[in-house]
């Protein structure tokens, strides 16, 4: 295992496959992410505008580096269909050296 301070995982959701694919493709094309995984539909239950909502969504796992976070957050704020898109960041404190180096080489 190799330790890292730069690699992180960003989570966001999308309402459908078309939107999820568009987000993933744009983040990759703009070199803001090395890889984006789109998970199958799930059910999200949340409070919105005073009501409990229950909607299908897809979860996106965005593998990136810390220096890309501001640009990812800005891109999501401008292009995401939600008024308040999910943007949660988790540090990848350690991982496979080959995988961490792959991310670094793509995004540096």
mmCIF file of C-alpha atoms in Angstrom:
data_model
loop_
_atom_site.group_PDB
_atom_site.id
_atom_site.type_symbol
_atom_site.label_atom_id
_atom_site.label_comp_id
_atom_site.label_asym_id
_atom_site.label_seq_id
_atom_site.Cartn_x
_atom_site.Cartn_y
_atom_site.Cartn_z
ATOM 1 C CA UNK A 1 0.000 0.000 0.000
ATOM 2 C CA UNK A 2 1.079 3.498 -0.789
ATOM 3 C CA UNK A 3 -0.116 6.514 1.187
ATOM 4 C CA UNK A 4 -1.375 9.626 -0.530
ATOM 5 C CA UNK A 5 -2.567 13.091 0.354
ATOM 6 C CA UNK A 6 -3.710 14.008 -3.152
ATOM 7 C CA UNK A 7 -6.064 11.294 -4.356
ATOM 8 C CA UNK A 8 -9.720 11.560 -3.403
ATOM 9 C CA UNK A 9 -13.136 10.199 -4.236
ATOM 10 C CA UNK A 10 -16.038 12.536 -5.014
ATOM 11 C CA UNK A 11 -19.621 11.304 -4.806
ATOM 12 C CA UNK A 12 -22.501 12.766 -6.756
ATOM 13 C CA UNK A 13 -25.847 11.435 -7.916
ATOM 14 C CA UNK A 14 -27.831 11.721 -11.139
ATOM 15 C CA UNK A 15 -31.520 11.283 -11.896
ATOM 16 C CA UNK A 16 -31.022 8.950 -14.887
ATOM 17 C CA UNK A 17 -28.475 7.081 -17.008
ATOM 18 C CA UNK A 18 -28.251 9.789 -19.678
ATOM 19 C CA UNK A 19 -27.365 12.469 -17.129
ATOM 20 C CA UNK A 20 -24.935 10.184 -15.287
ATOM 21 C CA UNK A 21 -23.132 9.301 -18.517
ATOM 22 C CA UNK A 22 -22.961 12.960 -19.547
ATOM 23 C CA UNK A 23 -21.451 13.985 -16.202
ATOM 24 C CA UNK A 24 -18.910 11.154 -16.340
ATOM 25 C CA UNK A 25 -17.891 11.833 -19.939
ATOM 26 C CA UNK A 26 -17.500 15.570 -19.344
ATOM 27 C CA UNK A 27 -15.394 15.153 -16.200
ATOM 28 C CA UNK A 28 -13.126 12.708 -18.027
ATOM 29 C CA UNK A 29 -12.922 14.870 -21.192
ATOM 30 C CA UNK A 30 -12.033 17.945 -19.144
ATOM 31 C CA UNK A 31 -9.361 15.929 -17.285
ATOM 32 C CA UNK A 32 -11.044 16.617 -13.967
ATOM 33 C CA UNK A 33 -11.291 12.912 -13.176
ATOM 34 C CA UNK A 34 -9.271 9.828 -14.027
ATOM 35 C CA UNK A 35 -12.252 7.479 -13.741
ATOM 36 C CA UNK A 36 -15.968 7.716 -12.955
ATOM 37 C CA UNK A 37 -17.980 4.681 -11.909
ATOM 38 C CA UNK A 38 -21.734 4.787 -12.393
ATOM 39 C CA UNK A 39 -23.578 2.486 -10.025
ATOM 40 C CA UNK A 40 -26.970 0.974 -10.853
ATOM 41 C CA UNK A 41 -30.160 2.744 -9.880
ATOM 42 C CA UNK A 42 -30.963 3.037 -6.199
ATOM 43 C CA UNK A 43 -33.780 4.613 -4.234
ATOM 44 C CA UNK A 44 -32.996 7.932 -2.510
ATOM 45 C CA UNK A 45 -35.198 9.182 0.316
ATOM 46 C CA UNK A 46 -34.600 12.783 1.371
ATOM 47 C CA UNK A 47 -36.155 16.013 2.569
ATOM 48 C CA UNK A 48 -36.696 18.653 -0.125
ATOM 49 C CA UNK A 49 -38.670 21.859 0.226
ATOM 50 C CA UNK A 50 -40.512 20.661 3.316
ATOM 51 C CA UNK A 51 -41.495 17.247 1.957
ATOM 52 C CA UNK A 52 -40.067 13.752 2.092
ATOM 53 C CA UNK A 53 -39.151 12.694 -1.447
ATOM 54 C CA UNK A 54 -38.427 9.204 -2.762
ATOM 55 C CA UNK A 55 -36.784 9.048 -6.188
ATOM 56 C CA UNK A 56 -34.573 6.678 -8.188
ATOM 57 C CA UNK A 57 -30.987 7.910 -8.683
ATOM 58 C CA UNK A 58 -27.622 6.643 -9.866
ATOM 59 C CA UNK A 59 -24.502 7.114 -7.743
ATOM 60 C CA UNK A 60 -21.293 8.325 -9.383
ATOM 61 C CA UNK A 61 -17.857 7.640 -7.858
ATOM 62 C CA UNK A 62 -15.390 10.178 -9.245
ATOM 63 C CA UNK A 63 -11.686 9.351 -8.789
ATOM 64 C CA UNK A 64 -9.619 12.522 -8.850
ATOM 65 C CA UNK A 65 -6.977 14.631 -7.131
ATOM 66 C CA UNK A 66 -7.412 17.413 -4.581
ATOM 67 C CA UNK A 67 -6.297 20.126 -7.011
ATOM 68 C CA UNK A 68 -9.303 19.277 -9.255
ATOM 69 C CA UNK A 69 -11.960 19.580 -6.529
ATOM 70 C CA UNK A 70 -12.788 23.250 -7.020
ATOM 71 C CA UNK A 71 -13.231 22.764 -10.768
ATOM 72 C CA UNK A 72 -15.417 19.679 -10.243
ATOM 73 C CA UNK A 73 -17.622 21.501 -7.744
ATOM 74 C CA UNK A 74 -17.946 24.478 -10.114
ATOM 75 C CA UNK A 75 -18.748 22.240 -13.086
ATOM 76 C CA UNK A 76 -21.432 20.390 -11.112
ATOM 77 C CA UNK A 77 -22.947 23.662 -9.868
ATOM 78 C CA UNK A 78 -23.190 24.970 -13.440
ATOM 79 C CA UNK A 79 -24.192 21.846 -15.387
ATOM 80 C CA UNK A 80 -25.938 19.465 -12.990
ATOM 81 C CA UNK A 81 -29.753 19.362 -13.331
ATOM 82 C CA UNK A 82 -30.288 19.474 -9.534
ATOM 83 C CA UNK A 83 -30.556 22.771 -7.655
ATOM 84 C CA UNK A 84 -28.221 21.324 -5.018
ATOM 85 C CA UNK A 85 -26.102 18.525 -6.521
ATOM 86 C CA UNK A 86 -24.402 16.120 -4.162
ATOM 87 C CA UNK A 87 -20.669 16.777 -3.921
ATOM 88 C CA UNK A 88 -19.096 14.801 -1.087
ATOM 89 C CA UNK A 89 -15.327 14.330 -0.927
ATOM 90 C CA UNK A 90 -13.501 11.421 0.707
ATOM 91 C CA UNK A 91 -9.731 11.337 1.015
ATOM 92 C CA UNK A 92 -7.996 8.239 -0.294
ATOM 93 C CA UNK A 93 -5.342 7.939 2.395
ATOM 94 C CA UNK A 94 -3.831 4.801 0.922
ATOM 95 C CA UNK A 95 -4.162 2.512 -2.047
ATOM 96 C CA UNK A 96 -2.476 0.402 -4.666
ATOM 97 C CA UNK A 97 0.697 2.231 -5.821
ATOM 98 C CA UNK A 98 0.004 1.392 -9.470
ATOM 99 C CA UNK A 99 -3.576 2.732 -9.305
ATOM 100 C CA UNK A 100 -2.621 5.898 -7.408
ATOM 101 C CA UNK A 101 0.201 6.554 -9.894
ATOM 102 C CA UNK A 102 -2.198 6.032 -12.809
ATOM 103 C CA UNK A 103 -4.535 8.702 -11.413
ATOM 104 C CA UNK A 104 -1.617 11.066 -10.787
ATOM 105 C CA UNK A 105 -0.176 10.611 -14.290
ATOM 106 C CA UNK A 106 -3.562 11.271 -15.940
ATOM 107 C CA UNK A 107 -4.385 14.391 -13.946
ATOM 108 C CA UNK A 108 -1.024 16.111 -13.416
#
